[in-house]
Short mmCIF file of C-alpha atoms and ligand atoms in Angstrom, two decimals:
data_model
loop_
_atom_site.label_atom_id
_atom_site.label_comp_id
_atom_site.label_asym_id
_atom_site.label_seq_id
_atom_site.Cartn_x
_atom_site.Cartn_y
_atom_site.Cartn_z
CA MET J 20 -100.76 50.09 73.90
CA ALA J 21 -101.32 53.77 73.06
CA LYS J 22 -100.96 56.05 76.09
CA LEU J 23 -104.28 57.27 77.45
CA THR J 24 -104.92 61.00 77.34
CA PRO J 25 -105.90 62.73 80.62
CA TRP J 26 -109.53 63.01 79.43
CA GLU J 27 -109.62 59.32 78.53
CA SER J 28 -108.14 58.25 81.87
CA GLN J 29 -110.61 60.51 83.71
CA LEU J 30 -113.47 58.92 81.74
CA ILE J 31 -112.31 55.42 82.66
CA ASN J 32 -112.50 56.28 86.36
CA VAL J 33 -115.92 57.86 85.91
CA LYS J 34 -117.34 54.97 83.87
CA ASN J 35 -116.03 52.33 86.27
CA THR J 36 -117.54 54.21 89.19
CA CYS J 37 -120.93 54.66 87.51
CA ASP J 38 -121.00 50.90 86.83
CA LEU J 39 -119.92 50.09 90.38
CA MET J 40 -122.71 52.26 91.81
CA GLY J 41 -125.26 50.85 89.38
CA LEU J 42 -126.27 54.38 88.28
CA GLU J 43 -128.75 54.93 85.49
CA PRO J 44 -126.94 55.28 82.09
CA ALA J 45 -128.13 58.92 81.78
CA VAL J 46 -125.64 59.97 84.49
CA TYR J 47 -122.59 58.85 82.49
CA GLU J 48 -124.14 60.15 79.27
CA VAL J 49 -124.27 63.70 80.71
CA ILE J 50 -121.02 63.79 82.66
CA SER J 51 -118.93 62.31 79.85
CA HIS J 52 -119.41 65.53 77.83
CA PRO J 53 -118.26 69.02 78.91
CA LYS J 54 -121.27 71.37 79.07
CA ALA J 55 -119.65 74.19 77.09
CA ILE J 56 -116.29 74.99 75.49
CA LEU J 57 -115.07 78.42 74.44
CA GLU J 58 -111.92 78.88 72.36
CA VAL J 59 -110.63 82.35 71.54
CA ALA J 60 -107.77 83.67 69.42
CA LEU J 61 -105.57 86.15 71.27
CA PRO J 62 -103.43 88.17 68.80
CA LEU J 63 -100.90 89.86 71.06
CA LYS J 64 -98.75 92.80 70.03
CA MET J 65 -95.32 91.78 71.35
CA ASP J 66 -92.82 94.29 72.74
CA ASP J 67 -90.82 94.12 69.49
CA GLY J 68 -93.85 95.23 67.43
CA THR J 69 -94.63 91.82 65.88
CA VAL J 70 -98.01 90.15 66.43
CA LYS J 71 -98.23 86.61 67.79
CA THR J 72 -101.53 84.78 68.16
CA PHE J 73 -102.11 82.65 71.26
CA THR J 74 -105.12 80.41 71.93
CA GLY J 75 -107.24 80.88 75.03
CA VAL J 76 -109.80 78.33 76.22
CA ARG J 77 -112.41 78.08 78.95
CA ILE J 78 -114.39 74.92 79.60
CA HIS J 79 -117.46 74.42 81.78
CA HIS J 80 -117.79 70.74 82.60
CA ASN J 81 -120.94 70.46 84.76
CA ASP J 82 -122.95 73.07 86.67
CA ALA J 83 -125.61 70.94 88.39
CA ARG J 84 -124.36 71.81 91.91
CA GLY J 85 -123.70 75.51 91.29
CA PRO J 86 -121.68 77.96 89.21
CA THR J 87 -118.63 76.36 87.64
CA LYS J 88 -115.24 76.94 89.21
CA GLY J 89 -111.67 76.11 88.24
CA GLY J 90 -108.26 77.55 87.50
CA ILE J 91 -106.57 79.30 84.61
CA ARG J 92 -103.36 77.68 83.38
CA TYR J 93 -100.65 79.37 81.30
CA HIS J 94 -98.54 76.64 79.72
CA PRO J 95 -96.79 76.31 76.34
CA HIS J 96 -98.24 72.82 75.75
CA LEU J 97 -101.80 73.53 76.80
CA ASP J 98 -104.19 71.23 74.94
CA MET J 99 -107.93 70.84 74.85
CA ASP J 100 -107.92 67.22 76.03
CA THR J 101 -106.03 68.04 79.22
CA GLU J 102 -108.18 71.12 79.86
CA MET J 103 -111.33 69.01 79.53
CA ALA J 104 -109.99 66.53 82.05
CA LEU J 105 -108.99 69.33 84.42
CA ALA J 106 -112.50 70.84 84.14
CA ALA J 107 -114.10 67.48 84.98
CA TRP J 108 -111.72 66.96 87.91
CA MET J 109 -112.94 70.32 89.25
CA THR J 110 -116.54 69.04 89.14
CA TRP J 111 -115.49 65.99 91.16
CA LYS J 112 -113.23 67.92 93.52
CA ASN J 113 -115.86 70.54 94.34
CA ALA J 114 -118.37 67.77 94.98
CA VAL J 115 -115.96 65.79 97.22
CA ALA J 116 -115.35 68.90 99.33
CA ASN J 117 -119.12 69.55 99.24
CA LEU J 118 -118.70 73.07 97.83
CA PRO J 119 -121.72 74.55 96.00
CA TYR J 120 -119.93 74.57 92.65
CA GLY J 121 -119.64 72.74 89.36
CA GLY J 122 -116.33 72.37 87.51
CA ALA J 123 -114.44 74.45 84.95
CA LYS J 124 -110.92 75.09 83.70
CA GLY J 125 -109.19 77.33 81.20
CA GLY J 126 -105.94 78.80 80.09
CA ILE J 127 -103.67 80.10 77.36
CA ASN J 128 -101.05 78.18 75.40
CA CYS J 129 -98.20 80.51 76.31
CA ASP J 130 -94.97 80.29 78.23
CA PRO J 131 -95.32 82.96 80.91
CA LYS J 132 -91.61 82.64 81.74
CA ILE J 133 -90.55 84.11 78.38
CA LEU J 134 -93.15 86.90 78.14
CA SER J 135 -92.32 90.35 79.50
CA MET J 136 -94.54 91.73 82.28
CA GLY J 137 -96.13 94.07 79.73
CA GLU J 138 -96.88 91.21 77.32
CA LEU J 139 -98.29 89.08 80.13
CA GLU J 140 -100.57 91.90 81.26
CA ARG J 141 -101.85 92.66 77.72
CA LEU J 142 -102.40 88.95 77.03
CA THR J 143 -104.30 88.47 80.31
CA ARG J 144 -106.49 91.50 79.69
CA MET J 145 -107.27 90.30 76.14
CA TYR J 146 -108.16 86.84 77.48
CA ALA J 147 -110.39 88.40 80.19
CA SER J 148 -112.30 90.55 77.72
CA SER J 149 -112.63 87.65 75.25
CA ILE J 150 -114.16 85.26 77.80
CA ALA J 151 -115.98 87.86 79.97
CA HIS J 152 -119.42 86.73 78.81
CA PHE J 153 -118.51 83.14 79.78
CA VAL J 154 -117.53 83.95 83.41
CA GLY J 155 -119.42 85.65 86.25
CA VAL J 156 -119.96 85.59 89.99
CA ASP J 157 -123.01 83.31 89.53
CA LEU J 158 -121.84 81.63 86.32
CA ASP J 159 -118.16 80.63 86.30
CA ILE J 160 -115.45 81.73 88.73
CA PRO J 161 -111.80 81.32 87.65
CA ALA J 162 -108.71 81.15 89.88
CA PRO J 163 -104.98 80.58 89.35
CA ASP J 164 -103.37 77.32 88.30
CA VAL J 165 -99.97 76.40 86.88
CA GLY J 166 -98.22 79.46 85.44
CA THR J 167 -100.65 82.05 86.84
CA ASN J 168 -100.74 83.97 90.11
CA ALA J 169 -102.46 86.71 92.12
CA GLN J 170 -101.12 89.47 89.83
CA ILE J 171 -102.68 87.76 86.80
CA MET J 172 -105.99 87.45 88.70
CA ALA J 173 -105.75 91.20 89.44
CA TRP J 174 -105.31 92.16 85.76
CA PHE J 175 -108.14 89.80 84.85
CA VAL J 176 -110.56 91.27 87.41
CA ASP J 177 -109.69 94.86 86.47
CA GLU J 178 -110.50 94.18 82.82
CA TYR J 179 -113.72 92.44 83.85
CA TYR J 180 -114.81 95.40 86.06
CA LYS J 181 -114.28 97.79 83.14
CA LEU J 182 -116.44 95.71 80.81
CA LEU J 183 -119.16 95.14 83.40
CA GLY J 184 -119.15 98.70 84.76
CA ARG J 185 -119.39 97.30 88.31
CA ILE J 186 -117.06 95.95 90.99
CA THR J 187 -117.83 92.27 91.61
CA PRO J 188 -114.69 90.83 93.25
CA GLY J 189 -116.32 87.39 93.60
CA VAL J 190 -115.90 86.79 89.85
CA ILE J 191 -112.38 85.45 90.38
CA THR J 192 -110.53 84.11 93.42
CA ALA J 193 -106.98 84.02 94.79
CA LYS J 194 -106.80 87.77 94.21
CA PRO J 195 -104.28 89.89 96.11
CA ILE J 196 -105.55 90.60 99.65
CA SER J 197 -105.94 94.31 98.84
CA LEU J 198 -108.42 93.44 96.06
CA GLY J 199 -110.61 91.20 98.23
CA GLY J 200 -108.43 88.09 98.37
CA SER J 201 -108.76 85.77 101.35
CA LEU J 202 -106.13 85.35 104.00
CA GLY J 203 -104.67 81.86 103.79
CA ARG J 204 -105.48 81.35 100.09
CA SER J 205 -101.94 81.34 98.74
CA THR J 206 -100.90 78.43 100.99
CA ALA J 207 -104.26 76.63 101.12
CA THR J 208 -103.66 73.76 98.69
CA GLY J 209 -100.50 72.53 100.41
CA ARG J 210 -102.09 73.13 103.82
CA GLY J 211 -105.09 71.05 102.70
CA CYS J 212 -102.75 68.23 101.57
CA TYR J 213 -101.38 68.24 105.10
CA PHE J 214 -104.84 68.14 106.74
CA VAL J 215 -105.92 65.10 104.71
CA THR J 216 -102.59 63.44 105.50
CA ILE J 217 -103.36 63.83 109.21
CA GLU J 218 -106.59 61.86 108.70
CA ALA J 219 -105.01 59.26 106.41
CA SER J 220 -102.05 58.79 108.73
CA LYS J 221 -104.43 57.87 111.58
CA VAL J 222 -106.44 55.42 109.49
CA TYR J 223 -103.40 53.71 107.96
CA ASP J 224 -101.07 54.13 110.93
CA ILE J 225 -98.35 56.08 109.12
CA PRO J 226 -97.34 58.79 111.62
CA ILE J 227 -96.31 62.10 110.04
CA LYS J 228 -93.79 62.97 112.76
CA GLY J 229 -90.49 61.33 111.88
CA SER J 230 -91.70 60.18 108.45
CA LYS J 231 -89.71 60.69 105.25
CA VAL J 232 -91.52 62.80 102.65
CA ALA J 233 -90.65 63.14 98.94
CA ILE J 234 -92.20 65.93 96.89
CA GLN J 235 -92.26 66.34 93.11
CA GLY J 236 -92.47 70.04 92.23
CA PHE J 237 -91.49 73.13 94.19
CA GLY J 238 -94.20 75.58 93.16
CA ASN J 239 -97.21 76.90 95.05
CA VAL J 240 -98.64 73.55 96.19
CA ALA J 241 -95.36 71.75 96.79
CA LYS J 242 -93.74 74.51 98.84
CA SER J 243 -96.68 74.92 101.17
CA ALA J 244 -96.94 71.13 101.59
CA ALA J 245 -93.20 70.95 102.31
CA PHE J 246 -93.41 73.67 104.98
CA ASN J 247 -96.40 71.98 106.67
CA PHE J 248 -94.79 68.52 106.75
CA HIS J 249 -91.48 69.98 107.94
CA ASN J 250 -93.24 71.94 110.71
CA ALA J 251 -95.03 68.73 111.79
CA GLY J 252 -91.70 66.95 112.33
CA ALA J 253 -91.43 65.05 109.03
CA LYS J 254 -88.18 64.91 107.06
CA ILE J 255 -88.36 66.27 103.51
CA VAL J 256 -85.91 63.90 101.80
CA ALA J 257 -86.52 64.67 98.11
CA VAL J 258 -87.74 67.67 96.12
CA SER J 259 -87.65 68.51 92.42
CA ASP J 260 -88.73 71.09 89.87
CA SER J 261 -88.81 71.14 86.07
CA ARG J 262 -85.01 71.62 85.95
CA GLY J 263 -83.90 68.83 88.29
CA GLY J 264 -84.25 67.27 91.72
CA VAL J 265 -82.36 66.79 94.97
CA TYR J 266 -82.24 64.06 97.64
CA ASN J 267 -80.84 63.96 101.14
CA LYS J 268 -81.78 61.11 103.46
CA GLU J 269 -81.05 63.31 106.49
CA GLY J 270 -83.71 65.79 105.36
CA ILE J 271 -83.78 69.10 103.50
CA ASN J 272 -84.92 72.31 105.19
CA PRO J 273 -87.63 73.55 102.79
CA TYR J 274 -87.31 77.18 103.92
CA LYS J 275 -83.60 77.18 103.07
CA LEU J 276 -84.34 75.37 99.81
CA LYS J 277 -86.89 78.08 98.93
CA ASP J 278 -84.25 80.78 99.52
CA TYR J 279 -81.85 78.81 97.34
CA LYS J 280 -84.42 78.43 94.56
CA ASP J 281 -85.40 82.12 94.75
CA LYS J 282 -81.73 82.98 94.20
CA ASN J 283 -80.79 80.32 91.63
CA GLY J 284 -84.08 79.63 89.85
CA LYS J 285 -83.86 75.87 90.54
CA VAL J 286 -83.56 73.34 93.36
CA SER J 287 -80.77 71.49 91.60
CA GLY J 288 -77.34 72.20 93.08
CA TYR J 289 -78.67 72.66 96.64
CA PRO J 290 -75.72 71.88 98.91
CA GLY J 291 -75.36 68.48 100.56
CA CYS J 292 -77.76 66.65 98.24
CA LYS J 293 -77.61 63.96 95.60
CA GLU J 294 -78.97 65.00 92.19
CA ILE J 295 -81.97 62.82 91.27
CA GLY J 296 -83.58 64.70 88.37
CA SER J 297 -87.14 66.02 87.99
CA ILE J 298 -88.84 62.66 88.37
CA GLY J 299 -86.48 61.37 91.08
CA PRO J 300 -88.78 62.06 94.05
CA LEU J 301 -91.44 59.73 92.59
CA THR J 302 -89.31 56.67 93.23
CA ALA J 303 -87.19 57.97 96.12
CA GLU J 304 -86.92 56.08 99.42
CA CYS J 305 -89.69 57.63 101.56
CA ASP J 306 -92.89 56.98 103.55
CA ILE J 307 -95.07 59.69 102.04
CA LEU J 308 -94.92 60.90 98.43
CA VAL J 309 -96.55 64.15 97.32
CA PRO J 310 -96.59 64.48 93.52
CA ALA J 311 -97.22 68.22 93.21
CA ALA J 312 -95.98 69.13 89.72
CA LEU J 313 -98.07 68.16 86.69
CA GLN J 314 -100.41 65.42 85.42
CA ASN J 315 -99.31 61.91 84.30
CA ALA J 316 -96.26 61.71 86.59
CA LEU J 317 -96.89 58.15 87.86
CA THR J 318 -97.12 55.76 84.92
CA GLY J 319 -96.96 52.06 84.14
CA GLU J 320 -93.19 52.48 83.76
CA ASN J 321 -92.32 53.98 87.14
CA ALA J 322 -95.18 52.89 89.46
CA GLY J 323 -93.45 49.57 90.21
CA ASP J 324 -90.48 51.48 91.65
CA VAL J 325 -92.49 53.69 94.02
CA LYS J 326 -91.29 53.12 97.61
CA ALA J 327 -93.81 55.32 99.48
CA LYS J 328 -96.54 53.77 101.64
CA LEU J 329 -98.85 56.74 101.22
CA ILE J 330 -99.32 59.05 98.23
CA ILE J 331 -100.99 62.43 98.63
CA GLU J 332 -101.85 63.78 95.17
CA GLY J 333 -101.03 67.49 95.36
CA ALA J 334 -101.12 67.82 91.55
CA ASN J 335 -104.16 67.24 89.39
CA GLY J 336 -104.12 63.87 87.64
CA PRO J 337 -100.57 62.80 88.57
CA THR J 338 -101.41 59.06 88.41
CA LEU J 339 -102.40 57.14 85.29
CA PRO J 340 -104.91 54.27 85.73
CA GLU J 341 -102.25 51.63 84.95
CA ALA J 342 -100.04 53.08 87.70
CA ASP J 343 -102.96 52.97 90.13
CA LYS J 344 -103.35 49.24 89.47
CA ILE J 345 -99.66 48.53 90.04
CA MET J 346 -99.56 50.55 93.26
CA GLU J 347 -102.76 48.99 94.54
CA GLY J 348 -101.09 45.60 94.02
CA LYS J 349 -98.18 46.80 96.18
CA GLY J 350 -100.54 47.97 98.94
CA ILE J 351 -99.72 51.66 98.45
CA ILE J 352 -102.48 53.99 99.67
CA VAL J 353 -103.29 56.83 97.26
CA VAL J 354 -105.30 59.82 98.52
CA PRO J 355 -106.63 61.09 95.20
CA ASP J 356 -106.24 64.60 93.82
CA ILE J 357 -109.95 65.34 93.96
CA CYS J 358 -109.69 65.19 97.74
CA ALA J 359 -106.01 65.82 98.51
CA ASN J 360 -105.63 69.12 96.67
CA ALA J 361 -109.13 70.51 97.32
CA GLY J 362 -107.73 72.97 99.88
CA GLY J 363 -107.10 75.64 97.25
CA VAL J 364 -110.60 75.67 95.84
CA THR J 365 -112.01 75.45 99.36
CA VAL J 366 -110.34 78.70 100.41
CA SER J 367 -111.29 80.14 97.01
CA TYR J 368 -114.86 79.32 97.98
CA PHE J 369 -114.30 81.09 101.33
CA GLU J 370 -112.98 84.09 99.38
CA TRP J 371 -116.10 84.13 97.17
CA VAL J 372 -118.32 83.95 100.30
CA GLN J 373 -116.37 86.80 101.95
CA ASN J 374 -116.57 88.90 98.76
CA ARG J 375 -120.32 88.43 98.59
CA GLN J 376 -120.76 89.22 102.30
CA GLY J 377 -118.33 92.13 102.16
CA TYR J 378 -117.02 90.85 105.50
CA TYR J 379 -113.59 89.33 105.93
CA TRP J 380 -112.36 86.53 108.20
CA THR J 381 -109.12 86.24 110.14
CA GLU J 382 -106.46 83.78 108.97
CA ASP J 383 -107.29 81.55 111.95
CA GLU J 384 -110.97 81.43 110.99
CA VAL J 385 -110.02 80.49 107.43
CA ASP J 386 -107.60 77.82 108.66
CA GLN J 387 -110.10 76.23 111.07
CA ARG J 388 -112.79 76.10 108.39
CA LEU J 389 -110.32 74.64 105.88
CA GLU J 390 -109.31 71.94 108.36
CA ARG J 391 -112.97 71.01 108.92
CA VAL J 392 -113.74 70.78 105.20
CA MET J 393 -110.63 68.73 104.33
CA LYS J 394 -111.02 66.25 107.18
CA LYS J 395 -114.72 65.81 106.44
CA ALA J 396 -113.98 65.26 102.73
CA PHE J 397 -111.49 62.52 103.60
CA LYS J 398 -113.92 60.85 106.04
CA ASP J 399 -116.77 60.99 103.50
CA LEU J 400 -114.71 59.41 100.74
CA LYS J 401 -113.27 56.76 103.07
CA GLU J 402 -116.84 55.81 103.96
CA GLN J 403 -117.63 55.33 100.25
CA SER J 404 -114.45 53.36 99.67
CA ASP J 405 -115.37 51.08 102.60
CA LYS J 406 -118.98 50.77 101.40
CA TYR J 407 -117.96 49.54 97.94
CA ASP J 408 -114.70 47.92 99.11
CA VAL J 409 -112.66 49.90 96.57
CA PRO J 410 -109.51 52.09 96.68
CA LEU J 411 -109.83 55.68 97.90
CA ARG J 412 -109.85 57.09 94.35
CA THR J 413 -112.94 55.11 93.42
CA GLY J 414 -114.47 56.03 96.79
CA ALA J 415 -113.87 59.71 95.96
CA TYR J 416 -115.43 59.35 92.51
CA ALA J 417 -118.41 57.53 94.05
CA LEU J 418 -118.89 60.35 96.56
CA ALA J 419 -118.62 63.05 93.88
CA ILE J 420 -120.64 61.36 91.15
CA GLY J 421 -123.34 60.43 93.67
CA ARG J 422 -123.66 64.07 94.73
CA VAL J 423 -123.66 65.42 91.15
CA ALA J 424 -126.16 62.76 90.01
CA GLU J 425 -128.49 63.67 92.86
CA ALA J 426 -128.42 67.35 91.85
CA MET J 427 -129.03 66.46 88.17
CA ARG J 428 -132.02 64.31 89.16
CA PHE J 429 -133.58 67.13 91.20
CA LEU J 430 -133.00 69.53 88.29
CA GLY J 431 -134.75 67.08 85.97
CA ARG J 432 -131.70 66.84 83.69
CA ILE J 433 -131.57 63.06 83.77
P1 LIG Z 24 -96.67 76.00 90.03
O1 LIG Z 24 -96.51 76.51 88.64
O2 LIG Z 24 -96.59 76.97 91.17
O3 LIG Z 24 -95.60 74.85 90.33
C1 LIG Z 24 -95.39 73.77 89.49
C2 LIG Z 24 -94.07 73.13 89.91
O4 LIG Z 24 -93.88 71.93 89.20
C3 LIG Z 24 -92.87 74.00 89.63
O5 LIG Z 24 -91.96 73.91 90.70
C4 LIG Z 24 -92.27 73.36 88.37
O6 LIG Z 24 -90.87 73.60 88.24
C5 LIG Z 24 -92.56 71.92 88.67
N1 LIG Z 24 -92.52 71.06 87.50
C6 LIG Z 24 -93.05 71.26 86.27
N2 LIG Z 24 -92.77 70.20 85.48
C7 LIG Z 24 -92.07 69.32 86.24
C8 LIG Z 24 -91.50 68.05 86.01
N3 LIG Z 24 -91.61 67.45 84.83
N4 LIG Z 24 -90.87 67.45 87.03
C9 LIG Z 24 -90.76 68.03 88.24
N5 LIG Z 24 -91.27 69.22 88.52
C10 LIG Z 24 -91.91 69.86 87.52
O7 LIG Z 24 -98.05 75.20 90.06
P2 LIG Z 24 -98.92 74.79 91.31
O8 LIG Z 24 -99.98 75.81 91.48
O9 LIG Z 24 -98.05 74.43 92.46
O10 LIG Z 24 -99.66 73.48 90.75
C11 LIG Z 24 -99.02 72.21 90.77
C12 LIG Z 24 -100.08 71.15 90.54
O11 LIG Z 24 -101.09 71.27 91.54
C13 LIG Z 24 -100.83 71.24 89.21
O12 LIG Z 24 -101.20 69.94 88.80
C14 LIG Z 24 -102.08 72.02 89.56
O13 LIG Z 24 -103.14 71.79 88.65
C15 LIG Z 24 -102.37 71.45 90.93
N6 LIG Z 24 -103.19 72.27 91.81
C16 LIG Z 24 -102.84 73.55 92.12
C17 LIG Z 24 -103.63 74.28 93.00
C18 LIG Z 24 -103.27 75.65 93.47
O14 LIG Z 24 -103.96 76.20 94.34
N7 LIG Z 24 -102.19 76.25 93.00
C19 LIG Z 24 -104.81 73.71 93.52
C20 LIG Z 24 -105.12 72.40 93.18
C21 LIG Z 24 -104.29 71.68 92.33
#
């Protein structure tokens, strides 16, 4: 059987949920098409004087509940299908967290690791000016994703201000604090994973303290998740990145591992550990698994070997539908991405609110509000999953699609 693309697997979840809820066919008809797609050519003058053309995209999936919102990804294998799926997941995620946003995504097919700082800045500014008419504080609000960071948001916003002739910091989120960024944003996604785990651990009786946690990835989301679980008394037994993975049944101190990775550029080789490769954490002996690298990590091939009792999807789209089925059969609980990793966009929303108010909150205020949103999102989706007697993922889709459908009905779009 041909492997499903991320967009196709997203559509399967959406279609099944629409059928389960008995929604009018117009709902699926609208949400199975992105609202708008922009593709731009970005001819970049490289440091050596040659010109290389990159492709930039920005996709708005659905804006019934508010301006669209979603990250910008810099990745050498960026493709339209994945970007469309990521944009749709943002619609569902924003609706699950009950944020007043639709969904979007975008990016450039480049490898930021091999561009110089100058090339990265020129490319980002060219992308910002090329899509400026497609973004806006009340239209579409980008943020970072894989391969981008606060510095890239800063270049983007500076270019946007120049074109607009006005300072509107709410046009992009996860900015540096000195440019109107929110306290707590850089660690929010991993922190949010931890808050939903607290709720899930109560419902399914899997205590965090003393549990063994395996994490795929050691980037923004994974690191923050690792620190939170470690601080709550869990043992981080496995961690990986794109260059390899490490396992130690006695536990790995994630702060020391971060220092090691900062120095060596990889987690592989960390003292006292067994080498398990990049995908090793997915099937490692553990209680809680946090896939926090990229999409399509858990497949029909490896799902049968997953040992975790609880999966917290830090990454977007880490589980293929066939893997879901296998894990459901094994009684593994999966807290889906559109709830588990909503912490980042939630604090991005807080940043947007603070930018518009021109009044800034303390880190504690941000953290308390984030905790409330994440725990409520989990409770709301659990209620839906109980109502329809379906796994949490379908419960999350039911919650999100129900909310989006209601907005579309009021708007008269369906
Ligand atoms: P990042 O670039 O900071 O980190 C990605 C990590 O994954 C890196 O450690 C990289 O080495 C690792 N990785 C890449 N390919 C791998 C492979 N094949 N095996 C193992 N590790 C691999 O990105 P991030 O911001 O942490 O995002 C990670 C995931 O979380 C993505 O799916 C992203 O869409 C999602 N996400 C991010 C945020 C956010 O706020 N940053 C919010 C929601 C969802």
